[in-house]
Short mmCIF file of N, CA and C in Angstrom, two decimals:
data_model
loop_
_atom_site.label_atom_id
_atom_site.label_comp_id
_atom_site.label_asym_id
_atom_site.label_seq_id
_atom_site.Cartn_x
_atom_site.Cartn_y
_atom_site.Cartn_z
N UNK A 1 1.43 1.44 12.59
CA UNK A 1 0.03 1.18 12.34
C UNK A 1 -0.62 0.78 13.66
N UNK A 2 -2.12 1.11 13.93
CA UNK A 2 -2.72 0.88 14.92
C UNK A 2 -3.21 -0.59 15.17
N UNK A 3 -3.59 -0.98 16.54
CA UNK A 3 -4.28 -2.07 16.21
C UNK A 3 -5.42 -2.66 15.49
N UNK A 4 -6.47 -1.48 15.60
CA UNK A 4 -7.48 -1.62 14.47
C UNK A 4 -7.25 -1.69 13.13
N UNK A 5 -6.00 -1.93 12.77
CA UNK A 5 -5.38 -1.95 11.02
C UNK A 5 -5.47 -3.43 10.95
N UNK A 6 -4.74 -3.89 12.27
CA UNK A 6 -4.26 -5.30 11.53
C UNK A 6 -5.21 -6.08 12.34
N UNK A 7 -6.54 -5.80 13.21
CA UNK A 7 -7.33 -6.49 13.34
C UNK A 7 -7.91 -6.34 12.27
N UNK A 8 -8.26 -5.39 10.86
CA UNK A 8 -8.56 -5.43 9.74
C UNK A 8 -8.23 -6.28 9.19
N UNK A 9 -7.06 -6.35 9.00
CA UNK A 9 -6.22 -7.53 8.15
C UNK A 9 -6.29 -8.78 8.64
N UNK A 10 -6.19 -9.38 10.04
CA UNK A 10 -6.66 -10.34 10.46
C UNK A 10 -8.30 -10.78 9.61
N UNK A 11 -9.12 -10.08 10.05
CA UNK A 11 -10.71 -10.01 9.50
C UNK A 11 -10.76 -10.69 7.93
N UNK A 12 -10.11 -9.43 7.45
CA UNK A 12 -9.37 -10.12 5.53
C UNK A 12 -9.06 -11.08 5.58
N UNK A 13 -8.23 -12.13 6.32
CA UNK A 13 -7.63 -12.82 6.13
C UNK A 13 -8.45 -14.33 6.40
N UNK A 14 -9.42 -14.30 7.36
CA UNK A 14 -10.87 -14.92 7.47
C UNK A 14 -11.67 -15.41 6.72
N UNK A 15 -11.67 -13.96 6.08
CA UNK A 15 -12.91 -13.81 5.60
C UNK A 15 -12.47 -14.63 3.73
N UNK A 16 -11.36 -14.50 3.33
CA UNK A 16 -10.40 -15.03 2.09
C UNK A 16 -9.83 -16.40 2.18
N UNK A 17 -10.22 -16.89 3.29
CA UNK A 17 -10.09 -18.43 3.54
C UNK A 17 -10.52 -19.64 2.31
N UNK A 18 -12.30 -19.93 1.98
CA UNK A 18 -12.61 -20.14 1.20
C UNK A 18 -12.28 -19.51 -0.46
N UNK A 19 -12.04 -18.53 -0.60
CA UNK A 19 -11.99 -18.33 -1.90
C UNK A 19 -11.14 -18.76 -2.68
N UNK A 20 -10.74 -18.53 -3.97
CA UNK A 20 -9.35 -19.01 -4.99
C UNK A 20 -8.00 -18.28 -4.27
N UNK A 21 -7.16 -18.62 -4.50
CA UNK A 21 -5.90 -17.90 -4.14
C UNK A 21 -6.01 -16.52 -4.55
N UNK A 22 -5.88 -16.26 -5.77
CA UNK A 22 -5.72 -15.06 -6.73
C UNK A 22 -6.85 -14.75 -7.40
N UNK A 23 -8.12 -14.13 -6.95
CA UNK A 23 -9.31 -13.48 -7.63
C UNK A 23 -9.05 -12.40 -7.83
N UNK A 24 -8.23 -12.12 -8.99
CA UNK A 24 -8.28 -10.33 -9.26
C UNK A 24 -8.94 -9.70 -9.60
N UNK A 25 -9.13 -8.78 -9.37
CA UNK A 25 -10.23 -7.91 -9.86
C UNK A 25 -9.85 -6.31 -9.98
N UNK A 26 -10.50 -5.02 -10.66
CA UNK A 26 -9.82 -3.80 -10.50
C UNK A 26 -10.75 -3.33 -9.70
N UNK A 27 -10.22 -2.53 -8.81
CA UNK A 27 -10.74 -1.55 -8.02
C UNK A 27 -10.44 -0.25 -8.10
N UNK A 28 -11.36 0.65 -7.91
CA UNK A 28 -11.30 2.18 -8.54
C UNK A 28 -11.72 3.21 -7.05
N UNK A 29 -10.62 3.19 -5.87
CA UNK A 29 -11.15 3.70 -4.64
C UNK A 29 -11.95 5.01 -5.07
N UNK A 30 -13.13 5.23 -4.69
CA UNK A 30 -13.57 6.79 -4.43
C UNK A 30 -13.30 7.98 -3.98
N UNK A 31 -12.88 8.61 -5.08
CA UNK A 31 -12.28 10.28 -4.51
C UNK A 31 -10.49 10.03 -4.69
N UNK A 32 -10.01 8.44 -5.55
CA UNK A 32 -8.78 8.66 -5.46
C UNK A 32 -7.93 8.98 -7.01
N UNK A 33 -9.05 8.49 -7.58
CA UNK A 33 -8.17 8.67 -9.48
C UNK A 33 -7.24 7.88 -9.34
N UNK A 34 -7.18 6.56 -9.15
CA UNK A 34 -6.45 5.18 -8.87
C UNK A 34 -7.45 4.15 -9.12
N UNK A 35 -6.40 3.29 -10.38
CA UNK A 35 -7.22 2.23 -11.01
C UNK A 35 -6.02 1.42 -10.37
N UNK A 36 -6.65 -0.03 -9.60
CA UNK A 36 -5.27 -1.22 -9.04
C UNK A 36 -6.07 -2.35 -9.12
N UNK A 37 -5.24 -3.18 -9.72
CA UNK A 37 -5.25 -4.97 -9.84
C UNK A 37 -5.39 -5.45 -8.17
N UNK A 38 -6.14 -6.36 -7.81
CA UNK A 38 -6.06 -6.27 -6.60
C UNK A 38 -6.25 -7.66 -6.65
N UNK A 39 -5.96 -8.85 -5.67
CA UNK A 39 -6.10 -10.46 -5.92
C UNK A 39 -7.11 -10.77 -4.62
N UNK A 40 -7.98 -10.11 -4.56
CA UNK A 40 -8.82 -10.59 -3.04
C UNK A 40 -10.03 -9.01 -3.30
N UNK A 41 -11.00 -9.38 -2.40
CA UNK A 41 -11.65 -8.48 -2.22
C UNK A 41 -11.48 -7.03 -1.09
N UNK A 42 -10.80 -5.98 -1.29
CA UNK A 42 -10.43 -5.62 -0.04
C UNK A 42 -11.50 -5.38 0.88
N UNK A 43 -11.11 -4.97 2.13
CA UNK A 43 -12.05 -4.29 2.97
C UNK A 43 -11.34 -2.49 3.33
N UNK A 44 -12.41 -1.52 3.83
CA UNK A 44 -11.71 -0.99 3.51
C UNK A 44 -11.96 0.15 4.66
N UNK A 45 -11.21 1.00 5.39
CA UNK A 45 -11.46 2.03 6.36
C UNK A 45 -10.65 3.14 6.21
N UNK A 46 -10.92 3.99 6.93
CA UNK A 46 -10.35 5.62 6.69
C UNK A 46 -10.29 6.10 8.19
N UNK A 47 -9.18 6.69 8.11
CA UNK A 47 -9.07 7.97 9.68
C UNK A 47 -8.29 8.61 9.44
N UNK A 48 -8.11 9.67 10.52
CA UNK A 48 -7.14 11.08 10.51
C UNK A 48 -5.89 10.36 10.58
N UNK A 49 -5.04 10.73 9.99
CA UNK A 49 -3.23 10.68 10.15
C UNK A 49 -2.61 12.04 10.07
N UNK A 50 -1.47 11.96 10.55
CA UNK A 50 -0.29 13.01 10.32
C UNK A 50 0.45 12.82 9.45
N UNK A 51 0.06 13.60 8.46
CA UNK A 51 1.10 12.98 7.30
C UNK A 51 1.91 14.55 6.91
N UNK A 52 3.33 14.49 6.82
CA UNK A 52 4.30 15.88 6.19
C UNK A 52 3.53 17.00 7.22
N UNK A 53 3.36 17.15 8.50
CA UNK A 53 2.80 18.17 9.11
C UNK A 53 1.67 18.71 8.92
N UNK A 54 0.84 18.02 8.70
CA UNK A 54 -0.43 18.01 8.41
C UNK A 54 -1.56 16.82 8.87
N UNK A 55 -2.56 17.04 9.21
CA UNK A 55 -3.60 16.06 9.21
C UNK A 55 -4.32 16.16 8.58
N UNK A 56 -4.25 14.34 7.71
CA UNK A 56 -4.98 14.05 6.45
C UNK A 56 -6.16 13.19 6.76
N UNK A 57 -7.05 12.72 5.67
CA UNK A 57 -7.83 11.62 6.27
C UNK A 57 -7.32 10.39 5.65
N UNK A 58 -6.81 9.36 5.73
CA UNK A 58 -5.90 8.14 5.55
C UNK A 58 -7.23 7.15 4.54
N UNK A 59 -7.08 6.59 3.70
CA UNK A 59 -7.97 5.79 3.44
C UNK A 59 -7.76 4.44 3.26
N UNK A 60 -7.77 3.41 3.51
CA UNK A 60 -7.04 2.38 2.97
C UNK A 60 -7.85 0.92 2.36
N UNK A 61 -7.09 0.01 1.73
CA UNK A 61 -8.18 -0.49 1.09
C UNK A 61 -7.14 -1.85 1.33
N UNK A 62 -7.83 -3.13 1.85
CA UNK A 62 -6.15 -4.21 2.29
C UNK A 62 -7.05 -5.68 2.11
N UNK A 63 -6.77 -6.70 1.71
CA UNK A 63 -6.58 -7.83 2.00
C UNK A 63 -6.11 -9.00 1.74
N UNK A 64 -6.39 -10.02 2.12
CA UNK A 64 -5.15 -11.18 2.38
C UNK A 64 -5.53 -12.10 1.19
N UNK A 65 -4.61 -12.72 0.60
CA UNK A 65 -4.99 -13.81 0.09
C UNK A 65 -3.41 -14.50 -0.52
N UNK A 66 -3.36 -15.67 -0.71
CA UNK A 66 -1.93 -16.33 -1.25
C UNK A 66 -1.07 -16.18 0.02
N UNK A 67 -1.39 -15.78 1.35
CA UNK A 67 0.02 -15.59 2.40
C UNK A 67 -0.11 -14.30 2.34
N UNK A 68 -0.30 -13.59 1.57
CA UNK A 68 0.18 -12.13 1.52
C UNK A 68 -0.97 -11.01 1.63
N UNK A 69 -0.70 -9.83 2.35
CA UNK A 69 -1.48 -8.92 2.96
C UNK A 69 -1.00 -7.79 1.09
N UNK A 70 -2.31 -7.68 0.98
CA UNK A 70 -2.04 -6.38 -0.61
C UNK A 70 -3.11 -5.37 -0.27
N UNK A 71 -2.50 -3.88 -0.26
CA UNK A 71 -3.43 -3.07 0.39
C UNK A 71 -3.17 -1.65 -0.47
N UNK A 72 -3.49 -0.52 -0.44
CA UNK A 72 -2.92 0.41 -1.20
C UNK A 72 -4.12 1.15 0.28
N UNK A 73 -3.33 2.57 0.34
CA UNK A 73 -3.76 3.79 0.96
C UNK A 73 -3.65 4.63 -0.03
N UNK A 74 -4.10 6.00 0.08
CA UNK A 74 -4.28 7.31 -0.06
C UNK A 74 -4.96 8.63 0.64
N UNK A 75 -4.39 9.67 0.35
CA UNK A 75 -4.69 10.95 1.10
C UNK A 75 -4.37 12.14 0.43
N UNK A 76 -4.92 13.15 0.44
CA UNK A 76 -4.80 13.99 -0.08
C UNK A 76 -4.15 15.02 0.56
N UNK A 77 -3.18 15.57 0.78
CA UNK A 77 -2.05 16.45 1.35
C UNK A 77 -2.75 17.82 1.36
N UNK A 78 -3.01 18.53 -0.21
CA UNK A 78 -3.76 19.69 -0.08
C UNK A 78 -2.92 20.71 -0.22
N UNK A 79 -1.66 20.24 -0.46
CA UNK A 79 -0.42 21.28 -0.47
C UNK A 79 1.09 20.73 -1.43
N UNK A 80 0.71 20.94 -2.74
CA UNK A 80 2.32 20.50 -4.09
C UNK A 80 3.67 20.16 -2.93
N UNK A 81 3.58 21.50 -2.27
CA UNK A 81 5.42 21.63 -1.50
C UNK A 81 5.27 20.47 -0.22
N UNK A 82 4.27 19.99 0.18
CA UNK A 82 4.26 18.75 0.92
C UNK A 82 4.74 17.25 0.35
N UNK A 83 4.24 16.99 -0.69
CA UNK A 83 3.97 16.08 -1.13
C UNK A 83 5.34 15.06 -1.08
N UNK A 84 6.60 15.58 -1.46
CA UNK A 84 7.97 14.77 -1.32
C UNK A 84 7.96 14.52 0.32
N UNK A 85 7.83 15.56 1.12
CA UNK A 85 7.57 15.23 2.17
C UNK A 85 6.74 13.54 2.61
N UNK A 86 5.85 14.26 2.06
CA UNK A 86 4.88 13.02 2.33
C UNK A 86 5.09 11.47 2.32
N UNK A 87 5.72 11.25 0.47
CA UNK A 87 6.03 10.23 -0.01
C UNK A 87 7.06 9.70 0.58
N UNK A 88 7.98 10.76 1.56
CA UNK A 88 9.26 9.99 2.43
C UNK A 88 8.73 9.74 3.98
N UNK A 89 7.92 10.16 4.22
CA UNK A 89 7.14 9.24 5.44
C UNK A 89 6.39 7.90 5.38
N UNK A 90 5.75 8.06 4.30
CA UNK A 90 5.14 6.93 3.81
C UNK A 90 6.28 5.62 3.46
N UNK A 91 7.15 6.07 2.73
CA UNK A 91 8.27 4.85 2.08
C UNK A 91 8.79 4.50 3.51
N UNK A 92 9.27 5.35 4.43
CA UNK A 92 9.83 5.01 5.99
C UNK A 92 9.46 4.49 7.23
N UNK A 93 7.85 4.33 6.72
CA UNK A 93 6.89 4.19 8.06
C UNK A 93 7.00 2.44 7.44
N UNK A 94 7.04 1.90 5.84
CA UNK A 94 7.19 0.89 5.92
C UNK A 94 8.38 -0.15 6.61
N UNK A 95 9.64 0.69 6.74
CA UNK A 95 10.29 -0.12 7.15
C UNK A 95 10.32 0.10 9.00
N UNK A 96 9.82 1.21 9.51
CA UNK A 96 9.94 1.33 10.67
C UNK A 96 8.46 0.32 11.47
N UNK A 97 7.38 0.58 10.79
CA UNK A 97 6.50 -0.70 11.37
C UNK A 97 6.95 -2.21 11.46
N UNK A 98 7.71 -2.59 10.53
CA UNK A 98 8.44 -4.01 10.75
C UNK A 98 9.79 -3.95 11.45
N UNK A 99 9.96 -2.89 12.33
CA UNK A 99 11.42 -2.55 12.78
C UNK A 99 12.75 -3.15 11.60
N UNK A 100 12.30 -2.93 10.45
CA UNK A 100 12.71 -3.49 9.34
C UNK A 100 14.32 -2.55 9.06
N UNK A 101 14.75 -3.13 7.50
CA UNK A 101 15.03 -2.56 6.96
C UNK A 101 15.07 -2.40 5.57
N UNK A 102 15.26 -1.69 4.50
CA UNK A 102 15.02 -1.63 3.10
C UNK A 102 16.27 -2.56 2.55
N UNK A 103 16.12 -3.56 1.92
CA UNK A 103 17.40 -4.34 1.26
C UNK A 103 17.33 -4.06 -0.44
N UNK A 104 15.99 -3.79 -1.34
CA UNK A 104 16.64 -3.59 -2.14
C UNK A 104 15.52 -2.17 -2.73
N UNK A 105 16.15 -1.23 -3.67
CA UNK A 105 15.40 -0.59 -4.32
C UNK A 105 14.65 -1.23 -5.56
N UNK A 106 13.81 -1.21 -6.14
CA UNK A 106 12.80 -2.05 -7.59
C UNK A 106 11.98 -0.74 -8.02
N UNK A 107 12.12 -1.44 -9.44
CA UNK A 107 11.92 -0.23 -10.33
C UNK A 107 10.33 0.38 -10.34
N UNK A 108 9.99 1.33 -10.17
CA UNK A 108 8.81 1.72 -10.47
C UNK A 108 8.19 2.76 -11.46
N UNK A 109 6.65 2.31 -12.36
CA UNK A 109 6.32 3.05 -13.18
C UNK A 109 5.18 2.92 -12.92
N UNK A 110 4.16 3.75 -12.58
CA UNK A 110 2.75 4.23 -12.74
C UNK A 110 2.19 5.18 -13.35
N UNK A 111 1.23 4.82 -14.63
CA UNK A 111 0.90 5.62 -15.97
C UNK A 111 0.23 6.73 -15.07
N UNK A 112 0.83 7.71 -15.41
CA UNK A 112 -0.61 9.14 -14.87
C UNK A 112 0.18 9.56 -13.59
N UNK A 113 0.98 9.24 -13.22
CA UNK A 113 1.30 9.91 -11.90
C UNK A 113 2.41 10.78 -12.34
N UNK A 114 2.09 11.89 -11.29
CA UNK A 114 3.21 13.18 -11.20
C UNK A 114 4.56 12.84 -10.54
N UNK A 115 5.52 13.14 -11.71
CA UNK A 115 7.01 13.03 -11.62
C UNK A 115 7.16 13.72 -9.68
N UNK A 116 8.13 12.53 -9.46
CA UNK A 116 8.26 13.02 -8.21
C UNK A 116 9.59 12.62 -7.41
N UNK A 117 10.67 13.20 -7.06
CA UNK A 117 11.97 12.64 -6.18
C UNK A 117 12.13 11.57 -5.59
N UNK A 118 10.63 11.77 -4.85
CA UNK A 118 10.27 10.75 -3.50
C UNK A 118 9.63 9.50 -3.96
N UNK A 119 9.79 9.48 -5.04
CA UNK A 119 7.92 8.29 -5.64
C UNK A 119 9.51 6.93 -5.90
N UNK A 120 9.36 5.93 -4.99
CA UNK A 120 9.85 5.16 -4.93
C UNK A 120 9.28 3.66 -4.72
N UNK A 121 9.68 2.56 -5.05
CA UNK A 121 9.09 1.54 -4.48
C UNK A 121 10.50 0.94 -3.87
N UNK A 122 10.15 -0.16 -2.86
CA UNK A 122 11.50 -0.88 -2.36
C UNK A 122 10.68 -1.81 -1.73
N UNK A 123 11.99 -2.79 -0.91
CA UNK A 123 11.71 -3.99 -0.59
C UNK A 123 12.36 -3.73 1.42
N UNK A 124 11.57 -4.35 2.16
CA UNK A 124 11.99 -4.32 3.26
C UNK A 124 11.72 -5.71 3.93
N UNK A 125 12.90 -6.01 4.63
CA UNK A 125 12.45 -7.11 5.93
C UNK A 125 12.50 -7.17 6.96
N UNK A 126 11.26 -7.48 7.32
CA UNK A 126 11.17 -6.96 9.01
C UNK A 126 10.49 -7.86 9.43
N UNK A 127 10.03 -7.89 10.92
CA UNK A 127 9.05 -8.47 11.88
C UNK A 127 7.84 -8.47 11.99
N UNK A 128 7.00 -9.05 12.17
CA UNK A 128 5.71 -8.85 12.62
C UNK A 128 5.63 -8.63 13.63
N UNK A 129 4.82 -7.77 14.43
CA UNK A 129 4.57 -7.96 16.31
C UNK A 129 4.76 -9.45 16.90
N UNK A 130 4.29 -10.13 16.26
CA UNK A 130 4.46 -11.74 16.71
C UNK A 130 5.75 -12.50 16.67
N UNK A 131 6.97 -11.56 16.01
CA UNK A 131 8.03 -12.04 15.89
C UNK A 131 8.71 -12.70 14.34
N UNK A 132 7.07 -12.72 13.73
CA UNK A 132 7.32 -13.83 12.30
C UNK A 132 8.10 -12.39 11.36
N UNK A 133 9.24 -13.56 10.71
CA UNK A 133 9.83 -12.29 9.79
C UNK A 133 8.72 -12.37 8.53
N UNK A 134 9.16 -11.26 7.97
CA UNK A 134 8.10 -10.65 6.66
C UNK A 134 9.12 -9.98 5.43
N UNK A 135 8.59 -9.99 4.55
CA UNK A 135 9.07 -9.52 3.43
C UNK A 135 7.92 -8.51 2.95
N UNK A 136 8.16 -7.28 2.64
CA UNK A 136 7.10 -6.01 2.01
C UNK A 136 8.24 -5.18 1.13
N UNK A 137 7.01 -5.05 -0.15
CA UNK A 137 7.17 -4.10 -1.31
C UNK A 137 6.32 -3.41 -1.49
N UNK A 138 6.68 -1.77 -1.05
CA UNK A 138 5.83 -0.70 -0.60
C UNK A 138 6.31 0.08 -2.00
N UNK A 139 5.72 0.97 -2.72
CA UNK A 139 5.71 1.86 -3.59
C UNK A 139 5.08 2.88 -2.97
N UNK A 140 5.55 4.24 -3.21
CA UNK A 140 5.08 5.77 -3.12
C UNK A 140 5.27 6.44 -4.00
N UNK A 141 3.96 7.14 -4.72
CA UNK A 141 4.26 7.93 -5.73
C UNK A 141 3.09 9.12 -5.17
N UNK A 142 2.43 9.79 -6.67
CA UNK A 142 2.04 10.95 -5.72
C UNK A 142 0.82 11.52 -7.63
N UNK A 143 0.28 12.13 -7.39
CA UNK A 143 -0.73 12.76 -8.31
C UNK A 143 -1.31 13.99 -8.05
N UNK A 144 -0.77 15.03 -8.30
CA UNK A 144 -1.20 16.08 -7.58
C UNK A 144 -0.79 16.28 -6.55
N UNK A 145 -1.88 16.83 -5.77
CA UNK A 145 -1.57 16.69 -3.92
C UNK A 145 -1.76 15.47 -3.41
N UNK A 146 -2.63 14.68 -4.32
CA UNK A 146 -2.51 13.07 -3.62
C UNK A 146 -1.35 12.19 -3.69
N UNK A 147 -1.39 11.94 -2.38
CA UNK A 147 -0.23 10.85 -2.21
C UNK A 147 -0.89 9.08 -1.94
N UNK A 148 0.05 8.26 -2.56
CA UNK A 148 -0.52 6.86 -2.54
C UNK A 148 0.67 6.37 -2.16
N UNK A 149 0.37 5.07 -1.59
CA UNK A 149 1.50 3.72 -1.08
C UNK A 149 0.23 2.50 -1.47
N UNK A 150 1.44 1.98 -1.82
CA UNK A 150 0.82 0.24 -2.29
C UNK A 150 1.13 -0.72 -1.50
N UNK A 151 1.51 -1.89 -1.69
CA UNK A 151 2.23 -2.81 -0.26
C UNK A 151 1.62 -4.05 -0.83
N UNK A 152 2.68 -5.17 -0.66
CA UNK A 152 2.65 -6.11 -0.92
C UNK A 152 3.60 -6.67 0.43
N UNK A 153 3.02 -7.57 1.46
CA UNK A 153 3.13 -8.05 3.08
C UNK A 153 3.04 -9.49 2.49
N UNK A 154 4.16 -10.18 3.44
CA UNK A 154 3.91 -11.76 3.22
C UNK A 154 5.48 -12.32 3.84
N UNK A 155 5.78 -13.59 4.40
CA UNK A 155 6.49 -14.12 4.98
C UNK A 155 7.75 -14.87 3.30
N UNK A 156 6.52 -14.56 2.56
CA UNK A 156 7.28 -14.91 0.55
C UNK A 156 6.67 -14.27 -0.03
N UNK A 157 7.26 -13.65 -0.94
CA UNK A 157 6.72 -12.68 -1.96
C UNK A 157 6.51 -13.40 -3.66
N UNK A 158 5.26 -13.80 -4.15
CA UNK A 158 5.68 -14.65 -5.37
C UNK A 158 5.88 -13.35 -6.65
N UNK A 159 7.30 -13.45 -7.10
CA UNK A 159 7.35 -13.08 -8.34
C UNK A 159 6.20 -12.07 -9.11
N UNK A 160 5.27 -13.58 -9.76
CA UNK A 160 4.64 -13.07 -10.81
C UNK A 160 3.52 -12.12 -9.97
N UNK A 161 3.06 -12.66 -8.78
CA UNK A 161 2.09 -12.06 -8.37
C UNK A 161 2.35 -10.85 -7.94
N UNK A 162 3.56 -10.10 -7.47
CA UNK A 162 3.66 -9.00 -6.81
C UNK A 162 4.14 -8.21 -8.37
N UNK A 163 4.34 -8.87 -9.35
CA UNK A 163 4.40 -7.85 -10.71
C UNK A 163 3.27 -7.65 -10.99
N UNK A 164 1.59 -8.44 -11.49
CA UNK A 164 0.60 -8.26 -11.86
C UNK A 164 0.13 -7.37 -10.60
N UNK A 165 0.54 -7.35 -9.12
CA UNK A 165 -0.03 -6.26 -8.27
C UNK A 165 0.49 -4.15 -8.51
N UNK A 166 1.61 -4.46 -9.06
CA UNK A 166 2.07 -3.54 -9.12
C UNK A 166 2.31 -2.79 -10.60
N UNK A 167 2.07 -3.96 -11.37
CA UNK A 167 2.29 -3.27 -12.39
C UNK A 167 0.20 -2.74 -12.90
N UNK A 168 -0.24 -3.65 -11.94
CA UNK A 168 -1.42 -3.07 -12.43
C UNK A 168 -2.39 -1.54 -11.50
N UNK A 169 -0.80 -0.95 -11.27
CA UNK A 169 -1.61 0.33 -10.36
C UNK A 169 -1.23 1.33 -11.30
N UNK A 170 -2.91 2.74 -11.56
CA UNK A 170 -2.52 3.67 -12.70
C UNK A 170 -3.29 4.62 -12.30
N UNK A 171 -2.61 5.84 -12.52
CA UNK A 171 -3.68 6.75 -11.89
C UNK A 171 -4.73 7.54 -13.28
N UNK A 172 -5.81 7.88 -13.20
CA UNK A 172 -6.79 7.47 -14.37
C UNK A 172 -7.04 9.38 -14.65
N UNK A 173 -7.03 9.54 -16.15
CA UNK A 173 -7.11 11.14 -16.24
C UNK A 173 -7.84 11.94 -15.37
#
């Protein structure tokens, strides 16, 4: 990830100072057919990526609250025979940004999404640039040609909260 990501997330993390820990709310990104529980208000930006040999436009939607960074991306591939592709860059880029590694696999189900090899969630621990270790639970699944990742970032991951984050992501008819 670039620096303008996590000066994003820095910004989120500011800006979520004053509020309750956990203000959830649903958010319905535009152009993604993704309904997600989200505990903060995100902020939200888009640019070109390389995603499965292709350049997509990246969209992402992230912010902080409880310790923990909760963000979901999406992109639209534009091509079925990409898409496993896709979802295994995405699941890998999580553990390679924290020079991490994946310790456990966790189960995943999202209503409406297209059966897929690659559509995985897991758990990784890694570094921050700053050195602080981290704990992230990234999910990849896929809808069509769209591909999504979720993410749940934090130095502790609470339980209930990273189930109401994840169990409340659905992709909408």
């Amino acid at each position: 990830m670039n620096r303008s990501f996590w000066r994003g997330l820095a910004a989120a993390v500011l800006l979520t100072g004053c509020a309750p820990t956990l203000d959830w709310r649903e958010l319905r990104p535009e152009g993604s057919g993704l309904a997600v529980l989200m505990p903060c208000k995100p902020d939200s930006q888009a640019r070109p990526v390389s995603l499965a040999s292709t350049q997509v436009r990246m969209q992402l939607h992230a912010c902080s609250a409880g310790g923990v960074t909760w963000g979901v991306a999406f992109a639209d591939i534009g091509d079925t025979a990409r898409v496993g592709a896709a979802l295994e860059e995405l699941r890998a880029s999580a553990a390679r940004n924290l020079g991490g590694t994946e310790t456990a696999a966790l189960p995943l189900q999202i209503p409406g999404a297209t059966p897929n090899p690659a559509s995985r969630r897991v758990q990784v621990s890694g570094r921050m640039p700053d050195g602080r270790a981290v704990v992230e639970q990234t999910a990849v699944f896929a809808k069509g040609t769209r591909v999504f990742q979720a993410v749940a970032l934090g130095t502790k991951l609470e339980p209930e909260a990273v189930a109401t984050f994840f169990g409340g992501l659905r992709l909408l008819p």
